[in-house]
Short mmCIF file of C-alpha atoms and ligand atoms in Angstrom, two decimals:
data_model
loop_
_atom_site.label_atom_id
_atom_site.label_comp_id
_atom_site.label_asym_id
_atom_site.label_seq_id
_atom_site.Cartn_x
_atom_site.Cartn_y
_atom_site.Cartn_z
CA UNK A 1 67.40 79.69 122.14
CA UNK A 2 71.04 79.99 121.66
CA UNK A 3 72.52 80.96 118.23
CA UNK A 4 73.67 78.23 116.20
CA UNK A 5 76.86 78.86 114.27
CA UNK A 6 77.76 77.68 110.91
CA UNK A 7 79.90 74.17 111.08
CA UNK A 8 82.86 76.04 109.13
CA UNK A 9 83.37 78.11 111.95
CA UNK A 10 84.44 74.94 114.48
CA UNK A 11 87.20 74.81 111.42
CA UNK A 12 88.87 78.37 111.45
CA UNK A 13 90.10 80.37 114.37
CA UNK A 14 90.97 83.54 115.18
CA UNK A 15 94.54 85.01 114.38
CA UNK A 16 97.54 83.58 116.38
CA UNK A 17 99.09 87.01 116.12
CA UNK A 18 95.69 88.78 117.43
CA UNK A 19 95.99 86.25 120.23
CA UNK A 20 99.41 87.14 120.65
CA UNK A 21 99.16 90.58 121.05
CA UNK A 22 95.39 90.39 123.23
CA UNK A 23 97.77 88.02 125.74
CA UNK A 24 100.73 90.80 125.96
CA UNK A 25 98.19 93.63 125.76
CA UNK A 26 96.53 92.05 129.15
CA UNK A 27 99.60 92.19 130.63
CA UNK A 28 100.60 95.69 130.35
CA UNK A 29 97.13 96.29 131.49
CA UNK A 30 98.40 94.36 135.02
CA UNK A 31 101.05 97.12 135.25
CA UNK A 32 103.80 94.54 133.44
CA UNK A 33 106.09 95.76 131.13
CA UNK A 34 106.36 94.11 127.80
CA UNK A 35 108.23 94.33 125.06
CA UNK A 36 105.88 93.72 122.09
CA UNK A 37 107.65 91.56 118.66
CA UNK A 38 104.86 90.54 117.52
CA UNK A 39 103.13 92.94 115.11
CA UNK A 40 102.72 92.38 111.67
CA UNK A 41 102.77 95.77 109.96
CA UNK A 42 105.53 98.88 109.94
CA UNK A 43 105.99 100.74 113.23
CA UNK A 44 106.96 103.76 110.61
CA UNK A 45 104.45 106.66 109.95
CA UNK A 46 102.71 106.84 106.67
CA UNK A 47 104.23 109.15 103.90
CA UNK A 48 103.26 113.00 104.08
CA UNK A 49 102.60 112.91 100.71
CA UNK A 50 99.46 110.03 101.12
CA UNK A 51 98.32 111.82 104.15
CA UNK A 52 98.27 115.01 102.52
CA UNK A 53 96.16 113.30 99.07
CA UNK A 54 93.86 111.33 101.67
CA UNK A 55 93.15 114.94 103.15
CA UNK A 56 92.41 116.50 99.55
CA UNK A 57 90.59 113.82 99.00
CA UNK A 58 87.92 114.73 102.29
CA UNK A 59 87.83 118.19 101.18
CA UNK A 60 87.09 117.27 97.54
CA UNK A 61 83.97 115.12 99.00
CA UNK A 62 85.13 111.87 97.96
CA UNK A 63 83.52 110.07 100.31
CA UNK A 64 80.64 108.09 98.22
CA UNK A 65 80.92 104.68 97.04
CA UNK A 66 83.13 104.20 93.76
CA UNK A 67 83.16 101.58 91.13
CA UNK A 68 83.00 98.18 92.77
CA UNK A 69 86.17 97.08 91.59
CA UNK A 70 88.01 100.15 92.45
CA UNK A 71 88.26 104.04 90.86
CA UNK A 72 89.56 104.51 87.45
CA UNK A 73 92.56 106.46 88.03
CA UNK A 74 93.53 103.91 90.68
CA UNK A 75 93.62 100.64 88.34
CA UNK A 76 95.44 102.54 85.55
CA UNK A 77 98.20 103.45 88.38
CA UNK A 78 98.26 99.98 89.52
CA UNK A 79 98.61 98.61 85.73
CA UNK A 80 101.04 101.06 85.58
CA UNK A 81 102.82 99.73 88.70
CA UNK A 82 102.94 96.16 87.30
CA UNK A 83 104.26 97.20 84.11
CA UNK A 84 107.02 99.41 85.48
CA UNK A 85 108.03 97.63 88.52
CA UNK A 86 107.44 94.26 87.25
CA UNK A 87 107.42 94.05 83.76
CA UNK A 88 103.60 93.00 83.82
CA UNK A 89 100.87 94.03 81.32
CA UNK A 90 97.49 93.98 82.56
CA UNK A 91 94.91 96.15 81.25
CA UNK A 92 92.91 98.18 84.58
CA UNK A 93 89.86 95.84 83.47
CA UNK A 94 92.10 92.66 84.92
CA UNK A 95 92.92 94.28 87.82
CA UNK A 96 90.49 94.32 91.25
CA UNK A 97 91.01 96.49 94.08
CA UNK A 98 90.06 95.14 97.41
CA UNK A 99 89.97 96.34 100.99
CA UNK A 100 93.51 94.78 101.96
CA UNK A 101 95.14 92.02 100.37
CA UNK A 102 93.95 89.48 102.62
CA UNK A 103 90.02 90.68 100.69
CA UNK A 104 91.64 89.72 97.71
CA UNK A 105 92.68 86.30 98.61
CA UNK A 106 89.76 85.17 100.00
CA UNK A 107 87.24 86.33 97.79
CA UNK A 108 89.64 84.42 94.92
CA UNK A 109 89.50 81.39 97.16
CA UNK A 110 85.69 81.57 97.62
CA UNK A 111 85.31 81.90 94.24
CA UNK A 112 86.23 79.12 93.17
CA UNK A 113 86.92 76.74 95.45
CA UNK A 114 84.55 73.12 95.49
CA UNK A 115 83.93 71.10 98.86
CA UNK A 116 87.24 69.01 99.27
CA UNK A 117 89.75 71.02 96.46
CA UNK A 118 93.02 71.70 97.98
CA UNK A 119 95.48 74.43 97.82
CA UNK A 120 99.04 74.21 98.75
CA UNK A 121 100.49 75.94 101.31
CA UNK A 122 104.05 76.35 102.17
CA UNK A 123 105.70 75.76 105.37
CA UNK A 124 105.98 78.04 107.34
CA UNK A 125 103.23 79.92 106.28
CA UNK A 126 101.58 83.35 107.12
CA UNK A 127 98.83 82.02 109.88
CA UNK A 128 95.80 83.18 107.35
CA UNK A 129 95.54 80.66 104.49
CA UNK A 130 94.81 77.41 105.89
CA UNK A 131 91.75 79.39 107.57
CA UNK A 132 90.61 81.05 104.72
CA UNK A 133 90.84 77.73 102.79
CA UNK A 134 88.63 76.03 105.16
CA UNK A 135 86.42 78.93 105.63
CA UNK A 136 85.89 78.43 101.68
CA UNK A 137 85.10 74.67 102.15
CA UNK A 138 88.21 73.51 100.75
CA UNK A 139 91.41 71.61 101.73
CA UNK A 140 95.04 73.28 103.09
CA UNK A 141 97.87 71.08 102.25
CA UNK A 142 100.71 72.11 103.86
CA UNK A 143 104.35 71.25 102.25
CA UNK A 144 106.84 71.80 104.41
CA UNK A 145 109.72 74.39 103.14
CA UNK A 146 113.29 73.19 105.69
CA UNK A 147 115.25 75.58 106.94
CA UNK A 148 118.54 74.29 105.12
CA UNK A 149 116.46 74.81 102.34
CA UNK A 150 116.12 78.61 103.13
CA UNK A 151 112.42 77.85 104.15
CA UNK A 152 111.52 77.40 100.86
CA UNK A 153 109.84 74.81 98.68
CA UNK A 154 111.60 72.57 96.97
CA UNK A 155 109.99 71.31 93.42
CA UNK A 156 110.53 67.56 93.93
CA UNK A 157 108.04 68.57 97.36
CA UNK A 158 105.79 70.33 95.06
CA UNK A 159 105.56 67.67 92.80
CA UNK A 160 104.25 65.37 95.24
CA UNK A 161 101.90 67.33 96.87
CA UNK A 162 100.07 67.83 93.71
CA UNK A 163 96.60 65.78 93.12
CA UNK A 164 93.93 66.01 90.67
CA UNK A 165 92.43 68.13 93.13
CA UNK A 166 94.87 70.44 93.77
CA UNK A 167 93.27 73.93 92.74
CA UNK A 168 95.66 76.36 93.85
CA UNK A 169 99.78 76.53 94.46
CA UNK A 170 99.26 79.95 97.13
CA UNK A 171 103.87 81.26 96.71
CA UNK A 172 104.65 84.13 99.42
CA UNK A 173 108.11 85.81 98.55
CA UNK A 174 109.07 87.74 100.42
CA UNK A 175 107.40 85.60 103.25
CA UNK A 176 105.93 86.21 106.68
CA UNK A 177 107.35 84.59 108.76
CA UNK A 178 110.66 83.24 107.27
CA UNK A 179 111.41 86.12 105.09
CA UNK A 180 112.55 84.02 102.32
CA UNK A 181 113.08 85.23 98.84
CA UNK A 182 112.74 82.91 95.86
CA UNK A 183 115.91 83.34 93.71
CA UNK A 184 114.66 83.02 89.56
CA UNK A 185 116.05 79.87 89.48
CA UNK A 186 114.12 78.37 92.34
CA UNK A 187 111.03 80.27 90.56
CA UNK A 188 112.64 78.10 87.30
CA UNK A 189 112.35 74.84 89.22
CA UNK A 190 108.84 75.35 90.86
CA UNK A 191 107.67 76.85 87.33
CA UNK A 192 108.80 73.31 85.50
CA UNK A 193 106.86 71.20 87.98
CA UNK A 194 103.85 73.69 87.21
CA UNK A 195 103.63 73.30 83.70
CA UNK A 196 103.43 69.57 84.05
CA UNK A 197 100.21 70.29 86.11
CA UNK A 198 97.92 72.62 83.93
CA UNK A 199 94.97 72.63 86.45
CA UNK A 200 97.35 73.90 89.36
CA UNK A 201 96.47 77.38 89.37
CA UNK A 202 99.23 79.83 90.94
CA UNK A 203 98.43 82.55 93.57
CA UNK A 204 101.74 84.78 93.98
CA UNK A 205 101.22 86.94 97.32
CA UNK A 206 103.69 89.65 96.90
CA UNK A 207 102.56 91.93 99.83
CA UNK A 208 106.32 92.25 100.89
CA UNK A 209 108.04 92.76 97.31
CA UNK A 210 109.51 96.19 98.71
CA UNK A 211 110.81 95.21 102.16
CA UNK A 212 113.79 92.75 100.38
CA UNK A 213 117.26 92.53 101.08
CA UNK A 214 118.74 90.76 98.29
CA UNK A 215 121.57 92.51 95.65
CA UNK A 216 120.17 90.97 92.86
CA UNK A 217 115.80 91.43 91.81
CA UNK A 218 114.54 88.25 90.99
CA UNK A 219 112.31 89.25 87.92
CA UNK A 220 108.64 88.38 88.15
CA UNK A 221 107.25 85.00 87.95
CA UNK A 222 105.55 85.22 84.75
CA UNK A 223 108.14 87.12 83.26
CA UNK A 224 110.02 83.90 83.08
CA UNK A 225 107.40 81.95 82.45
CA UNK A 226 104.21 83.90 80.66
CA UNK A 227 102.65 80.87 80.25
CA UNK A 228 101.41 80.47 83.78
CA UNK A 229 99.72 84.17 83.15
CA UNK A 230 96.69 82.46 82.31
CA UNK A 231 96.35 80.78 85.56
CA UNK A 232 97.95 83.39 87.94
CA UNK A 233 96.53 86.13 90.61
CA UNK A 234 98.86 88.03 91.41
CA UNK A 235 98.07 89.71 95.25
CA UNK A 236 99.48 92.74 96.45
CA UNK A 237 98.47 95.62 97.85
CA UNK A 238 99.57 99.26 99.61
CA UNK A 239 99.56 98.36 103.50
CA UNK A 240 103.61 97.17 103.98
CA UNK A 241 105.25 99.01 101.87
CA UNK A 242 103.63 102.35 102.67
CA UNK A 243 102.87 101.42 106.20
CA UNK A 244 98.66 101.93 105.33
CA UNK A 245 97.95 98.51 107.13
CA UNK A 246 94.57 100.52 108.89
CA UNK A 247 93.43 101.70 105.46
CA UNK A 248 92.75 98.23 104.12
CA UNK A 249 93.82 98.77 100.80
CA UNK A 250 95.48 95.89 98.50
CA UNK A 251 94.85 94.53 94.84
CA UNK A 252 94.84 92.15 92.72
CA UNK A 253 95.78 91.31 89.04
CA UNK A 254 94.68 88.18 86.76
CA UNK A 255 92.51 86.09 83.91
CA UNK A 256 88.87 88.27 83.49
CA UNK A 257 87.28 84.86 84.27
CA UNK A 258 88.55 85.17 88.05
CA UNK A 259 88.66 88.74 88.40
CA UNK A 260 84.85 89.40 87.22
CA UNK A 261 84.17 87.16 89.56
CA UNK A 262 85.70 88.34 92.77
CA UNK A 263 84.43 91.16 91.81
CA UNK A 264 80.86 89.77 92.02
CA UNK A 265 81.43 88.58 95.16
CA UNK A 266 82.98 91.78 96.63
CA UNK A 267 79.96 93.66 94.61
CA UNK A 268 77.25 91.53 96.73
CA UNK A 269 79.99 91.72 100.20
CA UNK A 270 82.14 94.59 101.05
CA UNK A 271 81.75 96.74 98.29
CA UNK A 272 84.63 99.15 96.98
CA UNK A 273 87.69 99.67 99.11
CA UNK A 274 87.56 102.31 101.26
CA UNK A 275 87.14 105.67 98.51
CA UNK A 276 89.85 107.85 100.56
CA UNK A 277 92.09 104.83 101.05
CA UNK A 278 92.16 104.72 97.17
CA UNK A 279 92.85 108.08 97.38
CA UNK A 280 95.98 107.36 99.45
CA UNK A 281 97.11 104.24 97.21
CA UNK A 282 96.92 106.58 94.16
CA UNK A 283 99.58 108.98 95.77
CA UNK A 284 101.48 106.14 97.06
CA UNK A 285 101.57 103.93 93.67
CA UNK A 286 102.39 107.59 91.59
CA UNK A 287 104.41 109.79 93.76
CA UNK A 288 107.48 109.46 95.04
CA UNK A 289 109.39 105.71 95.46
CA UNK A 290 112.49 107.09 97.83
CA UNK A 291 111.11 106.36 100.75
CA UNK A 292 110.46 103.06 99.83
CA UNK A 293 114.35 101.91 99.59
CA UNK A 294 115.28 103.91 102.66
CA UNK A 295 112.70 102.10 104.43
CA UNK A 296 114.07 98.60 102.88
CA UNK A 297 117.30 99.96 104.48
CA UNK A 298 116.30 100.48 107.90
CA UNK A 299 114.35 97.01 108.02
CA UNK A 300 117.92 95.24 106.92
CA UNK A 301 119.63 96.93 109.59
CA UNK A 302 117.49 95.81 112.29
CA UNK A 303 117.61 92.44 110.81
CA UNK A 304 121.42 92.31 110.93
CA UNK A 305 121.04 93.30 114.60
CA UNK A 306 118.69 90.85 115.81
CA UNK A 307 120.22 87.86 113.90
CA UNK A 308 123.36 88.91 115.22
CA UNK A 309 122.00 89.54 118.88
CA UNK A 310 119.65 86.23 118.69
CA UNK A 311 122.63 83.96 117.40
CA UNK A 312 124.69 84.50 120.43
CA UNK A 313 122.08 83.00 122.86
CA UNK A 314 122.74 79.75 123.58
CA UNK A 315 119.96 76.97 122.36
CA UNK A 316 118.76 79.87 119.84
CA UNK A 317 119.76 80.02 115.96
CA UNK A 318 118.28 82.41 114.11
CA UNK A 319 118.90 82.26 109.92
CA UNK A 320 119.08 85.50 108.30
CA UNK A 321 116.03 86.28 106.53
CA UNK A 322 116.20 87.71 102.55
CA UNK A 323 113.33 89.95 103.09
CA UNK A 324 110.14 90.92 105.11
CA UNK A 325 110.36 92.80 108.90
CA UNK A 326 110.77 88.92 110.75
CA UNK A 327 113.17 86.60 111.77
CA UNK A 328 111.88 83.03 112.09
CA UNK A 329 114.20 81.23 115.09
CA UNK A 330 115.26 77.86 116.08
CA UNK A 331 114.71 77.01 119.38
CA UNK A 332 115.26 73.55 119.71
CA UNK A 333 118.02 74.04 122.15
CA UNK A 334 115.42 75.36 124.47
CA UNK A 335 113.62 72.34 124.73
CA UNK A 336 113.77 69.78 127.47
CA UNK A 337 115.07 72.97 129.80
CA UNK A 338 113.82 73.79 133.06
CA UNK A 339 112.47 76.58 134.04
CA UNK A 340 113.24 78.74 137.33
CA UNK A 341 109.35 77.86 138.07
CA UNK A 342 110.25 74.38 137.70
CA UNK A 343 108.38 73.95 134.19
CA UNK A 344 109.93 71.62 131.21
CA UNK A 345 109.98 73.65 127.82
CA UNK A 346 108.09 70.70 125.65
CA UNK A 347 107.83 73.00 122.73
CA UNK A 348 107.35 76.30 120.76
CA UNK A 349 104.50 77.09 122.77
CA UNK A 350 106.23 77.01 126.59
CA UNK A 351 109.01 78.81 125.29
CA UNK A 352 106.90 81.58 123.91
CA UNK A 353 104.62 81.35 127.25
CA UNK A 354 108.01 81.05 128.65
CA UNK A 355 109.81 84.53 127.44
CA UNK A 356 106.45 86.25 127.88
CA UNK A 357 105.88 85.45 131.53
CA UNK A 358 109.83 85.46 132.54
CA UNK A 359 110.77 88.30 130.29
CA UNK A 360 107.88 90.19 129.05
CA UNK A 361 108.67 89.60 125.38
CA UNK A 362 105.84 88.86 123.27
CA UNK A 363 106.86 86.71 120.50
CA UNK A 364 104.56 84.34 118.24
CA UNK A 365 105.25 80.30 118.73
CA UNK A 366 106.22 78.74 115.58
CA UNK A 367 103.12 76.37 115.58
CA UNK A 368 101.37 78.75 114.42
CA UNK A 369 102.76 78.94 111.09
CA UNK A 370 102.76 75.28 110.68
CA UNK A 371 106.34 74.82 111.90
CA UNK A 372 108.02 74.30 114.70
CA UNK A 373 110.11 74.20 116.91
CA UNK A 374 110.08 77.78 116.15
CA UNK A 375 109.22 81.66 117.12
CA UNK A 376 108.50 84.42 114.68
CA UNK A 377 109.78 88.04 115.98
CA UNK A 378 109.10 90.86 113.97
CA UNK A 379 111.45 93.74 113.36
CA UNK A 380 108.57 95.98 112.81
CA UNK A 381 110.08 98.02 116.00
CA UNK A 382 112.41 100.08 117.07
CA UNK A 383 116.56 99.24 117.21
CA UNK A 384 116.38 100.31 120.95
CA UNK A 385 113.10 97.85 121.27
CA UNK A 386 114.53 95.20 119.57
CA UNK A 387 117.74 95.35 121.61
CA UNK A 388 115.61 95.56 124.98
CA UNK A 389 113.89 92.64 123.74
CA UNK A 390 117.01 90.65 123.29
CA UNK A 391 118.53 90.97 126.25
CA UNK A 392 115.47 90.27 128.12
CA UNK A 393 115.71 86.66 125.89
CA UNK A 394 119.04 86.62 126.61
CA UNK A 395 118.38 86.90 130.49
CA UNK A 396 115.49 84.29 130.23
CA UNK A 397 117.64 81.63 128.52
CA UNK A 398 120.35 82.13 130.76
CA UNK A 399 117.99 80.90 133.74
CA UNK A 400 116.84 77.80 132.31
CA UNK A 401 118.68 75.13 133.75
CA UNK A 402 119.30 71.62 132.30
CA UNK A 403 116.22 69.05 133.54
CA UNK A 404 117.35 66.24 135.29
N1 PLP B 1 99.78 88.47 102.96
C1 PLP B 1 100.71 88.33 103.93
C2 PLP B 1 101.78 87.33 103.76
C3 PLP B 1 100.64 89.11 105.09
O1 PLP B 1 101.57 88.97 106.05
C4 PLP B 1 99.57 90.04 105.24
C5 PLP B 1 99.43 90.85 106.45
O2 PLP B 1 99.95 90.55 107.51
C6 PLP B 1 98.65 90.14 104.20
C7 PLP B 1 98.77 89.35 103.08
C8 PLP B 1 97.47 91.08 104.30
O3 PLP B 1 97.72 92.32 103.80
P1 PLP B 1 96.58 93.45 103.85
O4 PLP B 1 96.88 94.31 105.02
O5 PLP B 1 96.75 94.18 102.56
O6 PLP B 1 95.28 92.77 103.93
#
């Protein structure tokens, strides 16, 4: 007798980028080569510093379960992180560490989520949350954030999208994929429209708050508004900014009434993170924050390479992201083409098939992120990568030809 699946699995599937990078990975296995812009984490090394606590860690024998919701010494750092870096007091008690961010959103989602609540997600959005939604019986909404409007969401969209069964508002700044970073008075204007909606709970997903580009720090959300504190999770966690994606490591900080609770359900799921990775995120969260600009830096100046590159392909228009290792481009002017196979370019999809099987780049189609007609390439790669995988764009666009 064949095993019979769950009916919420016929609503989520697997990861658009895993699917991206199984396709290109298939390739290269065929002897092509490809020039991977697809990844989703830092292609720098970890800090010697982490490695070196990680390995202290070992020979001390920490290697037996912890506290559920994380060591000690761990959630006073990570208070101590939110008070220093972001002007946030939360005692360690309100604070949860998980195996990755990603644990931490969808144990807050399963916990308390009802059949049929939604939760609002942004436009383009990181490929995750709808699924997770649905895998916790609930609702995605998606509001669209334009690109004149710097990807982002605009309040009066906000305002409509909220029902009486809107549960949660989930904000991602900086974001994957568009890299946009919300300014304090765009925080000001989605803020307002909060207030008039007390049972809107916000989930701020700060994953990316070190990889930003802008002059000016926005403060934190609830540092212009405390009033929200009460119905906020903040998310964020080790794996971008001190390139630990593989040690599955992230946090979270909110109300007792929601943290107790993901905590129950990571007590009866996963258990504590990982006890060396906490190990790692003590060193990292406590030692030494230089790194962390110079690595800022070297993401800003691949972005100013490959907007500048991208923008000077015709049919392409790439706007400059504020943060985040992507660039999230227009290609529009793509569509309708023909290619030298004789293939129209209908949408994000064909071009992406398109650059892959002309040029070997492996880039994610904008669909995925619930906007289109789009492709996300990540800067998480070399400057000589990143310029090999522009000019094999650049070739591939040049040998489309108008369709008849
Ligand atoms: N949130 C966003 C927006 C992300 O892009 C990612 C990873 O790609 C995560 C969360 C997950 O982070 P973690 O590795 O800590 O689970």
């Amino acid at each position: 007798m064949s095993l019979r699946l769950a009916a919420r699995m016929q609503r989520i599937k697997p990861s658009p980028s895993s699917a991206a990078a199984d396709r290109a990975a298939a390739l290269r296995r065929e002897g092509r080569s490809i020039v991977g812009l697809v990844v989703g984490e830092p292609d720098l090394d970890m800090p010697a510093h982490i490695a070196e606590a990680i390995t202290e860690a070992v020979r001390r024998g920490q290697t037996r379960y912890t506290q559920n919701a994380g060591t000690p010494e761990l959630r006073a750092a990570i208070s101590g992180k939110l008070s220093r870096e972001n002007g946030l007091d939360y005692p360690a008690s309100q604070i949860l560490v998980t195996p990755g961010a990603k644990s931490a959103i969808f144990n807050a989602l399963l916990a308390t989520l009802e059949q049929g609540d939604e939760v609002l997600v942004p436009a383009p959005y990181w490929v995750s949350y709808p699924d997770m939604v649905l895998a916790c019986d609930g609702t995605p909404v998606t509001v669209v954030g334009h690109e004149q409007d710097g990807f982002k969401l605009r309040p009066e969209a906000l305002a409509r999208a909220i029902t009486p069964r809107t549960r949660w508002l989930i904000l991602n700044s900086p974001s994957n994929p568009s890299g946009a970073v919300y300014s304090e008075s765009e925080w000001l204007g989605l803020i307002e429209v909060l207030r008039a909606h007390p049972h809107v709970w916000l989930m701020t997903d700060e994953i990316y708050e070190h990889i930003r580009f802008t002059d000016h720090e926005p403060r934190h959300p609830l540092v212009l508004e405390p009033g929200l504190k009460a119905r906020t999770l903040v998310v964020n966690g080790v794996s971008k900014t001190y390139a630990m994606t593989g040690l599955r490591l992230g946090y979270a900080a909110g109300p007792s009434i929601l943290i107790d609770a993901m905590a129950a359900l990571q007590s009866q799921s996963t258990s504590n993170a990982c006890s060396l990775s906490q190990a790692g995120a003590l060193a990292a969260l406590n030692g030494d924050q230089s790194l962390v600009a110079d690595n800022a830096e070297l993401y800003r100046q691949r972005r100013d390479r490959v907007v500048l590159r991208l923008n000077t392909i015709p049919g392409l228009r790439c706007p400059v992201p504020d943060g985040a290792f992507y660039v999230y481009v227009h290609c529009g002017g793509l569509l309708g083409k023909l290619t030298p196979q004789g293939h129209v370019l209908n949408n994000d999809d064909d071009v992406v098939m398109y650059l892959l099987e002309q040029a070997g780049v492996a880039v994610i189609p904008g669909h995925a992120y619930g906007l289109s007609p789009y492709f996300r390439l990540s800067t998480a790669a070399s400057m000589q990568t990143i310029d090999e995988g522009c000019d094999r764009i650049d070739a591939a666009v040049a040998a489309l030809r108008d369709s008849a």
